[in-house]
Amino acid sequence: MFPLKITKDDNQRLMAALCENMLIVSMLLSVFFNPDVFAEYCHDIQPALFITAPKEIEALSGSCLEIPCSFKTTDQFDDGINIIGVWMKNNLAFSSDSNVVIFKSSRSVNKYPLNITGNLREKNCTTLFTDLNTSYTDKYFFRIENGPFRATACADPLQINVKDSPWSPSINVPSDLKEHQSVTVTCSAFTPCPHSPPELTWNLQQDSLRQTEKNTDGTFTTKIQENITLSDTHDGYNISCSARYPVTDKSDIAETEVTLSVSYAPRNTSASISPSGLVSAGSRVELSCSSRAKPPPRFIWFSISKDGATNVSVEQVYRFNGTQRGKFYCVATNHLGNQTSSFILVNIISEKRAEKTEEELYYGELNFLPASYFLPASSASHQDGEQQETLYAEVKVSADGLEGLYAEVNNKRR
Ligand SMILES: *[C@@H]1O[C@H](CO)[C@@H](O)[C@H](O)[C@H]1NC(C)=O
Ligand SMILES: *[C@@H]1O[C@H](CO)[C@@H](O)[C@H](O)[C@H]1NC(C)=O
Ligand SMILES: *[C@@H]1O[C@H](CO)[C@@H](O)[C@H](O)[C@H]1NC(C)=O
Ligand SMILES: *[C@@H]1O[C@H](CO)[C@@H](O)[C@H](O)[C@H]1NC(C)=O
Ligand SMILES: *[C@@H]1O[C@H](CO)[C@@H](O)[C@H](O)[C@H]1NC(C)=O
Ligand SMILES: *[C@@H]1O[C@H](CO)[C@@H](O)[C@H](O)[C@H]1NC(C)=O
Ligand SMILES: *[C@@H]1O[C@H](CO)[C@@H](O)[C@H](O)[C@H]1NC(C)=O
Ligand SMILES: *[C@@H]1O[C@H](CO)[C@@H](O)[C@H](O)[C@H]1NC(C)=O
Ligand SMILES: *[C@@H]1O[C@H](CO)[C@@H](O)[C@H](O)[C@H]1NC(C)=O
């Protein structure tokens, strides 16, 4: 059929040409005749048989390999007569020479542990290698013998690469994760042989269902999946997944890890004041805002007066010299939201009064409790100056009662 005699030199030349054309060949794997591509490869003989199969396929030593394969013929093909599928090993002499033939579905040749499991009548040449080792790494060609029709798919070489170590699984998480989002996390592993798929385990739910699925190119992927609803606690969480491939003698394990990056709105926003104790009048006051957020938040400080809240600073730390009392709060903001701190009270007694009574400035932080807390405090304030100071330290007041408390204390002092 292919009356070729290929010399060693020819062979080298052809191999070089093959490498150059590999990319093109792969793109045109199932495309019909293109003289530029297989002129040298098929040695100027127009191929009459084409297969659709991966051009290059990886396998694991000690495991099996299923090669998805279908074929087409240009000449007439008679499915009423005996069809013999043949696999040949790397050799550009496309003859039925017994030196290159490794398998015939008629079983007249069965040198390699493989079997054509596809139905050749249905043009299905799917082939199963039952046990591979690295010495099987090679280029293979498929051939059909159907009565007078005998053809080799010389344009469609199949490169099998047998590896000693397994493939790391891949963990798939959507990008741009945000809190409250429900996402599907998948760990998937290449599965050269669906008859013995890898076992997948991860540090998410242990009973995740394992599924082996067929890819569009006929190869297989094994995966486990879990839906998770994200929260800020998932940020920085490491998901690790391992794939254990069953191979003869031992088991090959490969692991993959990914770290989740989850955006979330500001949390634990709080305002603090420094110095926190008693300080002398006119000195520097620092209000500091802290918050947990991803991405990091912007800060705004507000001062509350009778006319409402006014922004006074967009720094995390607001520094000023204390000259008058005030009530402040900060807001931490990122693109997912904002959060307001509790109020900070800066109470400053006028310098005039400070001189007269030798009172010192007092800055305090107040938490807000129900209004009823204010009432006993109010009546308790009808005491002398010393006790008024104590009042600030001990009594918790409501937000509404706060201005009243100022007024009360101030009146008393005047
Ligand atoms: C080869 O595959 C065919 C089709 O699946 C099956 O009937 C046959 O028993 C297999 N032969 C061997 C030797 O495994
Ligand atoms: C080809 O045969 C294989 C093995 O029997 C089978 O799994 C596959 O579904 C068949 N492909 C088509 C396209 O029928
Ligand atoms: C691969 O397997 C064949 C038999 O299937 C054996 O003859 C050969 O020595 C093995 N090669 C290696 C590298 O294990
Ligand atoms: C995950 O959610 C998708 C829909 O978003 C659903 O189709 C799938 O069944 C869910 N998977 C699991 C394991 O709950
Ligand atoms: C996640 O993995 C990284 C790198 O492996 C490590 O630095 C980090 O501490 C891990 N995080 C957690 C929460 O374990
Ligand atoms: C931060 O806020 C959360 C509620 O959003 C709370 O459960 C947690 O205790 C706070 N952490 C600190 C350190 O205050
Ligand atoms: C603020 O107070 C500090 C002393 O604490 C002083 O050095 C500084 O000059 C004051 N600034 C203004 C603008 O009054
Ligand atoms: C702060 O207030 C000014 C007006 O006083 C306004 O123009 C500005 O947009 C405000 N900035 C923020 C961040 O709210
Ligand atoms: C905080 O978010 C609310 C809407 O959720 C918005 O109305 C408000 O203006 C925001 N505040 C600041 C200071 O960004």
Coordinates of C-alpha atoms and ligand atoms in Angstrom, one line a residue:
M1 CA 0.0 0.0 0.0
F2 CA 2.7 2.5 0.9
P3 CA 5.8 1.4 -1.0
L4 CA 8.3 3.4 0.9
K5 CA 11.9 2.8 1.8
I6 CA 13.0 5.4 4.3
T7 CA 16.7 5.8 4.9
K8 CA 18.0 7.0 8.2
D9 CA 18.7 10.4 6.8
D10 CA 15.2 10.7 5.4
N11 CA 13.9 9.7 8.7
Q12 CA 15.8 12.5 10.5
R13 CA 14.7 15.0 8.0
L14 CA 11.1 13.9 8.3
M15 CA 11.3 14.0 12.1
A16 CA 12.6 17.6 12.0
A17 CA 9.9 18.6 9.6
L18 CA 7.4 16.9 11.9
C19 CA 8.5 18.9 14.9
E20 CA 8.1 22.1 13.0
N21 CA 4.7 21.2 11.9
M22 CA 3.5 19.8 15.1
L23 CA 1.5 22.8 16.1
I24 CA -0.2 23.0 12.8
V25 CA -0.8 19.3 12.8
S26 CA -2.5 19.5 16.1
M27 CA -4.8 22.2 15.0
L28 CA -5.8 20.3 11.9
L29 CA -6.0 16.9 13.5
S30 CA -9.4 16.0 12.3
V31 CA -9.4 18.2 9.2
F32 CA -9.2 16.6 5.9
F33 CA -6.5 16.8 3.4
N34 CA -4.0 19.7 3.5
P35 CA -1.0 18.9 1.3
D36 CA 1.2 21.5 3.0
V37 CA 0.9 19.7 6.3
F38 CA 1.2 16.1 5.4
A39 CA 3.3 16.2 2.3
E40 CA 6.3 15.0 4.1
Y41 CA 4.6 13.2 6.9
C42 CA 2.6 10.9 4.7
H43 CA 5.4 11.0 2.2
D44 CA 3.3 12.6 -0.5
I45 CA 0.6 10.0 -0.2
Q46 CA -2.8 11.4 0.3
P47 CA -4.1 9.8 3.5
A48 CA -7.4 7.9 3.2
L49 CA -7.9 7.6 6.9
F50 CA -8.2 10.2 9.6
I51 CA -8.6 9.9 13.3
T52 CA -10.0 12.3 15.9
A53 CA -8.1 11.8 19.1
P54 CA -5.9 14.0 21.3
K55 CA -2.7 14.6 19.4
E56 CA -0.7 14.2 22.7
I57 CA -1.9 12.4 25.7
E58 CA -0.3 11.9 29.1
A59 CA -0.5 8.7 31.1
L60 CA 0.8 7.5 34.5
S61 CA 3.2 4.7 34.8
G62 CA 1.5 1.7 36.5
S63 CA -1.9 2.9 35.5
C64 CA -4.2 2.5 32.5
L65 CA -5.0 4.9 29.7
E66 CA -8.1 5.3 27.6
I67 CA -7.6 6.9 24.3
P68 CA -10.8 8.5 22.9
C69 CA -10.7 7.9 19.2
S70 CA -13.0 8.0 16.2
F71 CA -12.1 7.8 12.5
K72 CA -13.2 8.8 9.1
T73 CA -12.3 7.4 5.7
T74 CA -12.2 9.1 2.4
D75 CA -12.5 5.9 0.3
Q76 CA -15.4 3.6 0.5
F77 CA -15.6 1.6 3.7
D78 CA -17.6 -1.6 4.0
D79 CA -18.9 -2.2 7.5
G80 CA -20.4 -5.5 6.3
I81 CA -17.0 -7.1 6.1
N82 CA -14.4 -7.8 8.7
I83 CA -12.8 -4.6 10.1
I84 CA -9.4 -4.8 11.7
G85 CA -8.0 -2.0 13.7
V86 CA -4.2 -1.8 13.9
W87 CA -1.9 0.2 16.2
M88 CA 1.6 0.9 15.0
K89 CA 4.5 2.4 16.9
N90 CA 6.6 5.4 15.9
N91 CA 7.8 4.8 12.4
L92 CA 7.3 6.7 9.3
A93 CA 7.2 3.7 7.1
F94 CA 3.5 3.3 7.0
S95 CA 3.3 -0.3 6.1
S96 CA 1.8 -3.3 7.8
D97 CA 5.3 -4.4 8.5
S98 CA 5.2 -6.7 11.5
N99 CA 8.1 -4.8 13.1
V100 CA 6.0 -1.7 13.7
V101 CA 2.7 -3.2 14.3
I102 CA 2.0 -3.6 18.0
F103 CA -1.6 -4.6 18.0
K104 CA -4.2 -6.0 15.7
S105 CA -7.8 -6.3 16.8
S106 CA -7.8 -9.6 15.0
R107 CA -5.4 -10.6 17.8
S108 CA -2.9 -11.8 15.3
V109 CA -0.5 -9.3 16.8
N110 CA -0.8 -8.3 20.5
K111 CA 2.6 -7.1 21.7
Y112 CA 1.4 -4.4 23.9
P113 CA -1.2 -4.5 26.8
L114 CA -3.9 -2.7 24.9
N115 CA -7.3 -3.4 23.4
I116 CA -9.6 -1.5 21.0
T117 CA -12.7 -1.1 23.0
G118 CA -14.6 1.1 20.6
N119 CA -16.9 -0.4 18.0
L120 CA -15.0 -0.2 14.7
R121 CA -18.2 -0.6 12.8
E122 CA -19.4 2.7 14.3
K123 CA -16.0 4.3 13.4
N124 CA -15.1 4.2 17.1
C125 CA -11.4 3.4 17.6
T126 CA -11.4 4.1 21.4
T127 CA -8.4 2.2 22.8
L128 CA -7.5 1.1 26.3
F129 CA -3.9 0.6 27.4
T130 CA -4.3 -1.6 30.5
D131 CA -0.9 -1.1 32.1
L132 CA 1.7 1.4 31.0
N133 CA 5.3 2.2 32.0
T134 CA 7.6 4.9 30.8
S135 CA 9.0 2.8 28.0
Y136 CA 5.6 3.2 26.2
T137 CA 6.3 6.9 25.6
D138 CA 6.1 7.1 21.9
K139 CA 4.3 8.2 18.8
Y140 CA 1.5 5.9 17.6
F141 CA -0.4 5.5 14.4
F142 CA -3.8 4.0 13.8
R143 CA -4.6 1.8 10.8
I144 CA -7.7 0.2 9.4
E145 CA -7.8 -3.0 7.3
N146 CA -11.2 -3.5 5.8
G147 CA -11.0 -6.0 2.9
P148 CA -9.3 -4.2 0.0
F149 CA -9.4 -0.9 2.0
R150 CA -6.2 -0.6 4.0
A151 CA -5.1 2.8 5.2
T152 CA -3.0 4.4 7.9
A153 CA -3.9 7.7 9.6
C154 CA -0.4 9.0 8.8
A155 CA -1.5 12.6 9.3
D156 CA -2.8 12.0 12.8
P157 CA 0.0 10.7 15.0
L158 CA -0.8 10.1 18.6
Q159 CA 1.9 11.0 21.1
I160 CA 1.7 9.2 24.4
N161 CA 3.8 10.5 27.2
V162 CA 4.0 8.2 30.2
K163 CA 5.0 10.0 33.4
D164 CA 6.3 8.6 36.7
S165 CA 4.6 11.1 38.9
P166 CA 1.0 12.0 39.1
W167 CA -0.7 15.3 38.1
S168 CA -1.5 17.8 40.8
P169 CA -5.2 18.3 41.0
S170 CA -6.5 21.8 40.3
I171 CA -8.7 23.7 42.6
N172 CA -11.2 26.0 41.0
V173 CA -12.7 29.0 42.8
P174 CA -14.3 31.9 41.0
S175 CA -12.3 35.0 41.0
D176 CA -13.2 38.2 42.8
L177 CA -14.7 36.6 45.9
K178 CA -17.0 38.7 48.2
E179 CA -18.6 37.9 51.5
H180 CA -22.2 36.6 51.4
Q181 CA -21.5 35.2 47.9
S182 CA -22.3 31.5 47.4
V183 CA -19.6 29.9 45.3
T184 CA -18.9 26.4 44.0
V185 CA -15.4 25.2 44.8
T186 CA -14.2 22.3 42.6
C187 CA -11.2 20.1 42.9
S188 CA -10.5 18.3 39.7
A189 CA -7.9 15.8 38.5
F190 CA -6.9 14.6 35.1
T191 CA -8.1 11.1 34.7
P192 CA -6.3 9.2 31.9
C193 CA -8.2 6.1 32.7
P194 CA -11.9 6.4 33.8
H195 CA -11.8 2.7 34.9
S196 CA -9.5 3.6 37.8
P197 CA -10.1 7.3 38.6
P198 CA -8.0 9.1 41.3
E199 CA -9.4 9.4 44.8
L200 CA -9.8 13.1 45.8
T201 CA -9.8 14.4 49.3
W202 CA -9.8 17.9 50.7
N203 CA -10.1 19.9 53.8
L204 CA -13.6 21.0 53.0
Q205 CA -16.6 18.7 53.5
Q206 CA -15.3 15.1 53.6
D207 CA -18.3 13.4 51.9
S208 CA -18.2 15.5 48.8
L209 CA -19.5 13.4 45.9
R210 CA -16.8 12.2 43.5
Q211 CA -17.7 12.3 39.8
T212 CA -15.8 11.3 36.7
E213 CA -16.9 13.3 33.7
K214 CA -16.1 13.2 30.0
N215 CA -14.5 16.3 28.5
T216 CA -15.4 17.5 25.1
D217 CA -12.2 16.0 23.7
G218 CA -13.2 12.6 25.0
T219 CA -10.7 12.5 27.9
F220 CA -11.9 12.4 31.5
T221 CA -11.8 14.5 34.6
T222 CA -12.6 13.4 38.1
K223 CA -13.9 16.1 40.5
I224 CA -15.4 16.8 43.9
Q225 CA -17.4 19.9 44.5
E226 CA -18.8 21.9 47.4
N227 CA -20.9 25.1 47.6
I228 CA -19.8 27.5 50.2
T229 CA -21.3 30.8 51.3
L230 CA -18.4 33.1 51.9
S231 CA -17.9 35.2 55.0
D232 CA -15.0 37.3 56.2
T233 CA -13.6 34.3 58.0
H234 CA -12.9 32.6 54.7
D235 CA -10.4 35.2 53.8
G236 CA -6.9 33.7 54.0
Y237 CA -8.4 30.2 54.3
N238 CA -6.3 27.5 52.6
I239 CA -8.0 24.9 50.6
S240 CA -5.9 21.9 50.0
C241 CA -6.9 19.0 47.8
S242 CA -5.0 15.8 47.1
A243 CA -5.4 13.2 44.3
R244 CA -4.4 9.6 44.9
Y245 CA -3.9 7.7 41.7
P246 CA -4.3 3.9 42.0
V247 CA -1.2 2.4 40.4
T248 CA 0.3 -1.0 40.6
D249 CA 2.6 -1.5 43.7
K250 CA 2.1 1.9 45.3
S251 CA -0.2 4.8 45.3
D252 CA 0.8 8.1 43.8
I253 CA -0.4 11.2 45.6
A254 CA -0.2 14.8 44.5
E255 CA -1.5 17.8 46.4
T256 CA -2.6 21.3 45.5
E257 CA -3.3 24.3 47.8
V258 CA -5.0 27.6 47.2
T259 CA -5.6 30.5 49.5
L260 CA -8.9 32.2 49.4
S261 CA -9.0 35.9 49.1
V262 CA -12.4 37.2 50.2
S263 CA -13.4 40.9 50.2
Y264 CA -15.6 42.1 53.0
A265 CA -17.2 45.3 54.3
P266 CA -15.6 47.0 57.3
R267 CA -16.0 45.2 60.6
N268 CA -15.1 45.8 64.3
T269 CA -14.9 49.5 63.6
S270 CA -13.9 51.4 66.8
A271 CA -12.7 54.7 67.8
S272 CA -10.2 55.3 70.5
I273 CA -8.7 58.4 72.1
S274 CA -5.2 59.2 73.2
P275 CA -4.2 60.2 75.8
S276 CA -7.0 58.4 77.6
G277 CA -6.5 59.8 81.0
L278 CA -6.5 63.4 82.3
V279 CA -4.5 65.8 80.3
S280 CA -3.8 69.5 80.6
A281 CA -5.7 72.1 78.5
G282 CA -4.7 72.9 75.0
S283 CA -2.7 69.8 74.5
R284 CA -2.8 67.5 71.6
V285 CA -5.6 64.9 71.3
E286 CA -5.5 61.9 69.0
L287 CA -8.6 60.1 67.8
S288 CA -7.8 56.9 66.2
C289 CA -10.1 54.7 64.1
S290 CA -9.6 51.0 63.6
S291 CA -11.5 48.6 61.4
R292 CA -11.1 45.3 59.7
A293 CA -11.9 45.3 56.0
K294 CA -10.8 44.0 52.7
P295 CA -9.7 45.9 50.7
P296 CA -8.5 48.2 53.5
P297 CA -11.0 50.9 54.4
R298 CA -10.9 54.7 54.0
F299 CA -11.7 56.5 57.2
I300 CA -13.8 59.7 57.8
W301 CA -14.0 61.4 61.2
F302 CA -17.2 63.3 62.0
S303 CA -17.8 65.8 64.7
I304 CA -21.3 66.1 66.0
S305 CA -22.7 69.5 66.9
K306 CA -26.2 70.9 67.2
D307 CA -26.3 71.3 63.4
G308 CA -25.5 67.7 62.8
A309 CA -22.4 65.7 61.8
T310 CA -19.6 67.5 60.0
N311 CA -16.6 65.6 58.5
V312 CA -13.4 66.8 60.1
S313 CA -10.8 64.4 58.8
V314 CA -10.2 61.7 56.3
E315 CA -7.2 60.3 58.1
Q316 CA -7.2 57.2 60.2
V317 CA -5.8 59.3 63.1
Y318 CA -7.4 62.7 63.7
R319 CA -5.1 65.0 65.7
F320 CA -6.1 68.3 67.1
N321 CA -5.4 70.5 70.1
G322 CA -8.2 70.2 72.6
T323 CA -9.9 73.6 73.0
Q324 CA -13.5 72.7 73.3
R325 CA -15.6 69.7 74.1
G326 CA -17.0 67.5 71.4
K327 CA -18.5 64.3 70.3
F328 CA -16.9 62.4 67.5
Y329 CA -17.2 59.2 65.6
C330 CA -15.5 57.6 62.6
V331 CA -16.8 55.7 59.6
A332 CA -14.8 53.0 57.8
T333 CA -15.7 52.6 54.2
N334 CA -14.7 50.3 51.3
H335 CA -16.6 49.4 48.1
L336 CA -18.6 46.8 49.9
G337 CA -20.0 49.0 52.6
N338 CA -19.3 51.2 55.6
Q339 CA -19.4 50.9 59.4
T340 CA -19.7 53.5 62.0
S341 CA -17.9 53.5 65.3
S342 CA -19.4 54.3 68.6
F343 CA -19.1 57.8 69.8
I344 CA -16.1 59.3 71.5
L345 CA -16.6 62.0 73.9
V346 CA -14.0 64.7 74.3
N347 CA -14.9 66.9 77.2
I348 CA -12.8 70.0 77.7
I349 CA -13.3 72.4 80.5
S350 CA -12.6 76.0 79.6
E351 CA -9.2 77.3 80.7
K352 CA -10.8 80.0 82.8
R353 CA -12.6 77.4 84.8
A354 CA -9.6 75.2 84.9
E355 CA -7.6 77.9 86.6
K356 CA -10.3 78.7 89.1
T357 CA -11.0 75.2 90.2
E358 CA -7.7 73.5 89.3
E359 CA -9.7 71.0 87.4
E360 CA -8.0 69.2 84.6
L361 CA -9.2 68.3 81.2
Y362 CA -10.9 65.0 81.0
Y363 CA -11.3 63.0 77.9
G364 CA -13.5 60.0 78.2
E365 CA -15.0 57.3 76.1
L366 CA -18.6 56.5 76.8
N367 CA -20.7 53.5 75.8
F368 CA -24.3 54.1 75.3
L369 CA -26.9 52.4 77.4
P370 CA -30.6 53.0 77.7
A371 CA -31.8 56.5 78.6
S372 CA -32.9 55.3 82.1
Y373 CA -29.3 55.2 83.1
F374 CA -29.1 58.9 82.7
L375 CA -31.7 59.8 85.3
P376 CA -30.1 58.8 88.5
A377 CA -26.8 60.3 87.2
S378 CA -28.6 63.6 86.7
S379 CA -29.9 63.7 90.2
A380 CA -26.6 62.5 91.6
S381 CA -24.9 65.5 89.9
H382 CA -26.4 68.0 92.5
Q383 CA -23.2 67.5 94.5
D384 CA -19.9 69.3 94.7
G385 CA -17.2 69.4 92.0
E386 CA -15.3 66.4 93.2
Q387 CA -18.2 64.2 92.8
Q388 CA -19.0 65.6 89.4
E389 CA -15.7 64.3 88.2
T390 CA -16.5 60.9 89.7
L391 CA -19.8 61.0 87.9
Y392 CA -18.0 61.0 84.5
A393 CA -15.9 58.0 85.3
E394 CA -18.7 55.9 86.6
V395 CA -21.9 56.7 85.0
K396 CA -23.0 55.5 81.6
V397 CA -25.4 57.7 79.7
S398 CA -27.6 57.4 76.7
A399 CA -26.8 59.2 73.5
D400 CA -29.9 61.3 73.9
G401 CA -29.0 62.1 77.5
L402 CA -25.5 63.1 76.7
E403 CA -26.1 66.7 75.7
G404 CA -28.3 67.0 78.8
L405 CA -25.5 65.7 80.9
Y406 CA -23.1 68.3 79.5
A407 CA -25.6 71.0 80.3
E408 CA -26.2 69.7 83.7
V409 CA -22.5 69.5 84.6
N410 CA -21.8 72.9 83.0
N411 CA -24.5 74.6 84.8
K412 CA -23.3 73.2 88.0
R413 CA -19.8 74.4 87.4
R414 CA -20.7 78.0 86.5
Ligands
LIG1 C1 -11.3 -6.0 24.2 O1 -12.4 -5.1 24.2 C2 -13.6 -5.7 23.8 C3 -14.6 -4.6 23.7 O2 -14.8 -4.0 24.9 C4 -14.0 -6.8 24.7 O3 -15.1 -7.5 24.2 C5 -12.8 -7.8 24.8 O4 -13.1 -8.8 25.7 C6 -11.5 -7.1 25.2 N1 -10.4 -8.1 25.1 C7 -9.5 -8.2 26.0 C8 -8.5 -9.2 25.8 O5 -9.5 -7.5 27.0
LIG2 C1 -16.6 4.7 21.7 O1 -16.3 3.6 22.5 C2 -16.1 3.8 23.9 C3 -15.6 2.6 24.5 O2 -16.6 1.6 24.3 C4 -17.3 4.5 24.5 O3 -17.1 4.8 25.8 C5 -17.6 5.8 23.8 O4 -18.8 6.4 24.3 C6 -17.7 5.5 22.3 N1 -17.8 6.8 21.6 C7 -18.8 7.1 20.8 C8 -18.8 8.5 20.2 O5 -19.8 6.4 20.6
LIG3 C1 7.6 -2.0 30.7 O1 6.7 -3.1 30.6 C2 7.2 -4.1 29.8 C3 6.2 -5.2 29.7 O2 4.9 -4.7 29.7 C4 8.5 -4.6 30.3 O3 9.0 -5.5 29.3 C5 9.5 -3.5 30.4 O4 10.7 -3.9 31.0 C6 8.9 -2.4 31.3 N1 9.8 -1.2 31.3 C7 10.1 -0.6 32.4 C8 11.0 0.6 32.3 O5 9.6 -0.9 33.5
LIG4 C1 -24.1 24.0 44.1 O1 -25.0 25.0 43.6 C2 -25.4 24.8 42.3 C3 -26.2 26.0 41.8 O2 -25.6 27.2 42.1 C4 -26.2 23.5 42.2 O3 -26.5 23.3 40.8 C5 -25.3 22.4 42.7 O4 -26.1 21.2 42.8 C6 -24.8 22.7 44.1 N1 -23.9 21.6 44.5 C7 -23.9 21.1 45.7 C8 -22.9 20.1 45.9 O5 -24.7 21.4 46.5
LIG5 C1 -2.0 29.2 54.1 O1 -0.8 28.8 53.4 C2 0.2 29.8 53.4 C3 1.3 29.3 52.5 O2 1.3 28.0 52.4 C4 0.6 30.0 54.8 O3 1.6 31.0 54.9 C5 -0.5 30.5 55.7 O4 -0.2 30.6 57.0 C6 -1.7 29.5 55.6 N1 -2.9 30.1 56.2 C7 -3.5 29.4 57.1 C8 -4.7 30.1 57.6 O5 -3.2 28.3 57.5
LIG6 C1 -15.7 41.7 65.5 O1 -17.1 41.8 65.2 C2 -17.7 40.6 65.2 C3 -19.1 40.8 64.7 O2 -19.1 41.4 63.5 C4 -17.7 40.0 66.6 O3 -18.3 38.7 66.6 C5 -16.3 39.8 67.1 O4 -16.2 39.4 68.4 C6 -15.5 41.2 67.0 N1 -14.1 41.0 67.3 C7 -13.5 41.8 68.1 C8 -12.1 41.5 68.2 O5 -14.0 42.7 68.6
LIG7 C1 -0.9 72.0 70.1 O1 -0.4 71.6 71.3 C2 1.0 71.3 71.3 C3 1.5 70.9 72.7 O2 0.7 69.7 73.0 C4 1.8 72.5 70.9 O3 3.2 72.2 70.7 C5 1.3 73.0 69.5 O4 1.9 74.2 69.2 C6 -0.2 73.2 69.6 N1 -0.7 73.6 68.3 C7 -1.5 74.5 68.0 C8 -1.9 74.8 66.6 O5 -1.9 75.2 68.9
LIG8 C1 -16.6 66.6 53.7 O1 -17.3 67.7 53.8 C2 -17.1 68.6 52.7 C3 -17.9 69.8 52.9 O2 -17.6 70.4 54.1 C4 -17.5 67.9 51.4 O3 -17.3 68.7 50.3 C5 -16.8 66.6 51.3 O4 -17.2 65.9 50.2 C6 -17.0 65.8 52.5 N1 -16.1 64.6 52.4 C7 -16.6 63.4 52.7 C8 -15.6 62.3 52.4 O5 -17.7 63.2 53.1
LIG9 C1 -22.7 54.3 54.4 O1 -23.5 53.5 53.6 C2 -24.8 54.0 53.4 C3 -25.5 53.0 52.6 O2 -25.4 51.7 53.0 C4 -24.8 55.4 52.8 O3 -26.1 55.9 52.7 C5 -23.9 56.3 53.6 O4 -23.8 57.5 53.0 C6 -22.5 55.7 53.8 N1 -21.8 56.5 54.7 C7 -20.6 56.9 54.4 C8 -19.9 57.8 55.4 O5 -20.0 56.6 53.4

